PDB file of C-alpha atoms in Angstrom:
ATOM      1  CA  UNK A   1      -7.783  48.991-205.009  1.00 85.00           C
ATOM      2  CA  UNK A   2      -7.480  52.030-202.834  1.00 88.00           C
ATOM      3  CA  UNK A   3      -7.868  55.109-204.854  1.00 93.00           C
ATOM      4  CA  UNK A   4      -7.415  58.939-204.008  1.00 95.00           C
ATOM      5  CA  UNK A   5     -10.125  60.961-206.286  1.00 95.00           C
ATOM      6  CA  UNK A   6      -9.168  64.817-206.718  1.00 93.00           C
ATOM      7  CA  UNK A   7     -11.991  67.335-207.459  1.00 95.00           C
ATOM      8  CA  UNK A   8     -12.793  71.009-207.823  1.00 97.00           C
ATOM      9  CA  UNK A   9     -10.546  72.124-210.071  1.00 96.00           C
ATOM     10  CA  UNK A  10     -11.603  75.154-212.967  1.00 97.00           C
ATOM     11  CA  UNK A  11     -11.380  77.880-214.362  1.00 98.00           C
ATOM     12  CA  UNK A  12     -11.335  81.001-212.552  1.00 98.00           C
ATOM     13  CA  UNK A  13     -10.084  85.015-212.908  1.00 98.00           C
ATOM     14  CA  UNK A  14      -7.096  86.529-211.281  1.00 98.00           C
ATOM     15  CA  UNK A  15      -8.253  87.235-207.689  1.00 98.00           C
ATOM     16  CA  UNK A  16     -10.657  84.355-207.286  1.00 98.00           C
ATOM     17  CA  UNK A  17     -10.907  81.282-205.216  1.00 98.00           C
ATOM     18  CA  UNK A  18     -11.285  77.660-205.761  1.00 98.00           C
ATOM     19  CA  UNK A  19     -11.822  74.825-202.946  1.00 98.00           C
ATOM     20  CA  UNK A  20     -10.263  71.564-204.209  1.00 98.00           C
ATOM     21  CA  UNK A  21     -10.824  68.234-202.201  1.00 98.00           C
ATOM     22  CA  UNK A  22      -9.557  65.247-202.149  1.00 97.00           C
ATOM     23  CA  UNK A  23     -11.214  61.697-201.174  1.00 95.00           C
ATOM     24  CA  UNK A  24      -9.919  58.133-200.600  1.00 92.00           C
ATOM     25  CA  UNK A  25     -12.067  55.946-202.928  1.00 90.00           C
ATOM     26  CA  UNK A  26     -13.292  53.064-200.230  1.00 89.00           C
ATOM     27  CA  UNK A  27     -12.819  53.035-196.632  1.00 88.00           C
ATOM     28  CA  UNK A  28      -9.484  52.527-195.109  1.00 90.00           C
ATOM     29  CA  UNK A  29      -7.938  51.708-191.780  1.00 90.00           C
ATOM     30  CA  UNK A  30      -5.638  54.868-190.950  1.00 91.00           C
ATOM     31  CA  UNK A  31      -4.222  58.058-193.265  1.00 92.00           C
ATOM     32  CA  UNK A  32      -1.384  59.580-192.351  1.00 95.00           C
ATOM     33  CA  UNK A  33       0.242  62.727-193.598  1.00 97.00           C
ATOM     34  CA  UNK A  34      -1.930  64.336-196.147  1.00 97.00           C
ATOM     35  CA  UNK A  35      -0.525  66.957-198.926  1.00 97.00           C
ATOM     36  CA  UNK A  36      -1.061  69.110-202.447  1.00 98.00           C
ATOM     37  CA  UNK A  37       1.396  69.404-205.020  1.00 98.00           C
ATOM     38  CA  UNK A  38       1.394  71.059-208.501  1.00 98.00           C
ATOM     39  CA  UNK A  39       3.042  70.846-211.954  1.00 98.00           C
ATOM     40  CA  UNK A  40       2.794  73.119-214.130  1.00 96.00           C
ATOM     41  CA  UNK A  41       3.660  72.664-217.979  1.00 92.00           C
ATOM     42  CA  UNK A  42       7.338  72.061-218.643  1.00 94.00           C
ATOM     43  CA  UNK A  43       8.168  72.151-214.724  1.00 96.00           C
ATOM     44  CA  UNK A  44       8.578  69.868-211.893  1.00 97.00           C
ATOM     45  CA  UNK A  45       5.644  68.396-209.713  1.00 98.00           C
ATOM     46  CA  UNK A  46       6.221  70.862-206.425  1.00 97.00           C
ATOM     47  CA  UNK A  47       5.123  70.398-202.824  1.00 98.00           C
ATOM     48  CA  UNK A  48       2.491  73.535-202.305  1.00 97.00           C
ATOM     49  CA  UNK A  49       1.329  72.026-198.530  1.00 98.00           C
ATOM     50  CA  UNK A  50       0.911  69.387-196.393  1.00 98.00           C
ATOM     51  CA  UNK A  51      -1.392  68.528-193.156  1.00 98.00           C
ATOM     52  CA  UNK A  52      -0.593  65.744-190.645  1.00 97.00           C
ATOM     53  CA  UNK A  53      -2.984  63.766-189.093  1.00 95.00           C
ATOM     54  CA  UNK A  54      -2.932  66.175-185.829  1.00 95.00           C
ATOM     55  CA  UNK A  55      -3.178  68.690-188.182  1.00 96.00           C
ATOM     56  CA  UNK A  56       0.151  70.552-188.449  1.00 98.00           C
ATOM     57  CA  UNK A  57       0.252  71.860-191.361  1.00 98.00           C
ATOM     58  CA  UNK A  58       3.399  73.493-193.896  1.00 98.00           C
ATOM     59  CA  UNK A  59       3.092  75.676-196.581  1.00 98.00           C
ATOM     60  CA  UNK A  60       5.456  76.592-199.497  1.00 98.00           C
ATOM     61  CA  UNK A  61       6.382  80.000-199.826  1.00 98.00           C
ATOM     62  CA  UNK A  62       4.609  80.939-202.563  1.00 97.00           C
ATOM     63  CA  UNK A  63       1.099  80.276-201.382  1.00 98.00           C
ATOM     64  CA  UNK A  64       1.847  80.955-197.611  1.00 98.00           C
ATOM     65  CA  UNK A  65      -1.684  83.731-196.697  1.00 97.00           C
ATOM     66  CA  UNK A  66      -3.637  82.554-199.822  1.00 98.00           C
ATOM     67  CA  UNK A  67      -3.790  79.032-199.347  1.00 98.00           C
ATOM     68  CA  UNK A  68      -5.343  76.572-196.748  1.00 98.00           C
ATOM     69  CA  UNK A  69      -5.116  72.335-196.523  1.00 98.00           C
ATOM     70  CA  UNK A  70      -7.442  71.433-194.261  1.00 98.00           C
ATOM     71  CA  UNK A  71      -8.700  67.408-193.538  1.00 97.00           C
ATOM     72  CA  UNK A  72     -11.533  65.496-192.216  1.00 95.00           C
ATOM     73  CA  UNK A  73     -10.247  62.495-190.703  1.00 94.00           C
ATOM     74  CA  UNK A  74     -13.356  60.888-190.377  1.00 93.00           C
ATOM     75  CA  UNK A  75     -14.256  60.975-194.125  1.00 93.00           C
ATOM     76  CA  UNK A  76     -10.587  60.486-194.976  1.00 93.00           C
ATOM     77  CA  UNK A  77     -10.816  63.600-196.796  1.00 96.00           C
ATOM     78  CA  UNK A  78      -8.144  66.619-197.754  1.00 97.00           C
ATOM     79  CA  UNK A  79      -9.366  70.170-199.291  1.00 98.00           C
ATOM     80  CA  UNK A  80      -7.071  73.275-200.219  1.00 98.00           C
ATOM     81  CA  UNK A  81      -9.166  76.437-200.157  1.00 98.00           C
ATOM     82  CA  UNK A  82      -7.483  78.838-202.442  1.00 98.00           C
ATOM     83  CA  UNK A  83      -7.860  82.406-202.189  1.00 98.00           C
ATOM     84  CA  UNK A  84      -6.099  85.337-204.101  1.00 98.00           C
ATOM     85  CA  UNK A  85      -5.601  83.090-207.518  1.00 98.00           C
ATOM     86  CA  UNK A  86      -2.707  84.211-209.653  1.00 98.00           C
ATOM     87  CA  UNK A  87      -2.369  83.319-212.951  1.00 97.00           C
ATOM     88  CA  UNK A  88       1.185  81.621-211.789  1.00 96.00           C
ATOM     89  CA  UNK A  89      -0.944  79.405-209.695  1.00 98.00           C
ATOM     90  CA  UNK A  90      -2.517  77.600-212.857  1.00 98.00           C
ATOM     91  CA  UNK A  91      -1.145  73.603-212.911  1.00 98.00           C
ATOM     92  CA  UNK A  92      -2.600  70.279-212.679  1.00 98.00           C
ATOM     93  CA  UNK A  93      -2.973  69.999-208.847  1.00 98.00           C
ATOM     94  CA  UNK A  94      -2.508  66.494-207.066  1.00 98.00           C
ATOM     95  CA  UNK A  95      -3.547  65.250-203.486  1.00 97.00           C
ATOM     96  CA  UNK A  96      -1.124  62.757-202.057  1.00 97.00           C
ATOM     97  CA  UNK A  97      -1.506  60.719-198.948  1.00 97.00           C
ATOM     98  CA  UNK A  98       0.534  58.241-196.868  1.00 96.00           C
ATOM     99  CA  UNK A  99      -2.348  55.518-196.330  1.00 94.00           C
ATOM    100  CA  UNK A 100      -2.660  52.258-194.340  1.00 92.00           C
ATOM    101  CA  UNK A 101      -5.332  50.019-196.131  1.00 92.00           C
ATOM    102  CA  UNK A 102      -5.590  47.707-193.431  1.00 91.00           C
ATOM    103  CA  UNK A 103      -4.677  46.416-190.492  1.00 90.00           C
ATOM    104  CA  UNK A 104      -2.074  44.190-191.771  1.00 92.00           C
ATOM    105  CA  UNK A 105      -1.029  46.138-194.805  1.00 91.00           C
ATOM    106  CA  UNK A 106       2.277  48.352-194.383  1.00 93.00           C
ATOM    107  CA  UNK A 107       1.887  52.107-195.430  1.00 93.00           C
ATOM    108  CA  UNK A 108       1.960  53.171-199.094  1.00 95.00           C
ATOM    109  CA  UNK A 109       2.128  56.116-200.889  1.00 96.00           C
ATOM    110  CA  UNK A 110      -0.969  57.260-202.745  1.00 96.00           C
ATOM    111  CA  UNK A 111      -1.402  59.677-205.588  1.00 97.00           C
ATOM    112  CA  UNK A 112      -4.534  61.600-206.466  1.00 97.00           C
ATOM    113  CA  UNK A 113      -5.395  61.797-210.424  1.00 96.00           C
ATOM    114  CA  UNK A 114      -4.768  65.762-210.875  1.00 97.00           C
ATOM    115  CA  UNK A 115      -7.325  68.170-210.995  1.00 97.00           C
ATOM    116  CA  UNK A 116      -6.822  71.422-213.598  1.00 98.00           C
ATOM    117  CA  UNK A 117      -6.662  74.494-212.016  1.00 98.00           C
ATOM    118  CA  UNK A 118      -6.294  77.565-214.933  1.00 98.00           C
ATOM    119  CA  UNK A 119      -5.922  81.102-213.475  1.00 98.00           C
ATOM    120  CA  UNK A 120      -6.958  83.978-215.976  1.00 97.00           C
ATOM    121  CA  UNK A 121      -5.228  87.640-215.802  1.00 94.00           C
TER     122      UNK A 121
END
């Protein structure tokens, strides 16, 4: 079964930057719109940005200038280069993807596994 495997999360000081990625686990006829999300401890699971296939891209507010999705379509691959971390920005940080398996499979929703990003002050 299809799988979406998040990496590069950490620990890092205020002010730093982190590059997390984001691959689908086996080969897969088409992805679709691509996107991060966060949760952080007690609070709802938020959309942070999200990159269609052609690339357009949308940003939330709060990491508009210090964040950047970016995607590979030929490895089927989604990163978020982080810049400027804030302690605010520390969550469990999940890739999501709208993914066509196969030619004769509809489109599903995927989920990444979360990746821990901690932001120190």
């Amino acid at each position: 079964q299809v799988q979406l495997v998040d990496s590069g999360g950490g620990l890092v000081q205020a002010g730093g930057s982190l590059r997390l990625s984001c691959a689908a686990s086996e080969t897969v006829f088409i992805i679709h719109t691509m996107g991060w999300y966060r949760q952080a401890p007690g609070k709802q699971r938020d959309l942070i940005a999200r990159i269609t296939r052609g690339g357009s891209t949308t940003y939330a507010d709060s990491v508009k200038g210090r964040f950047t999705i970016s995607r590979d379509n030929a490895k089927n691959t989604v990163y978020l280069q982080m810049n400027s971390l804030q302690p605010e920005d520390t969550a469990v940080y999940y890739c999501n993807a709208d993914v066509r398996v196969d030619i004769t499979t509809p489109l599903r929703n995927y989920w990444g596994q979360g990746t821990q990003v901690t932001v120190s002050s």
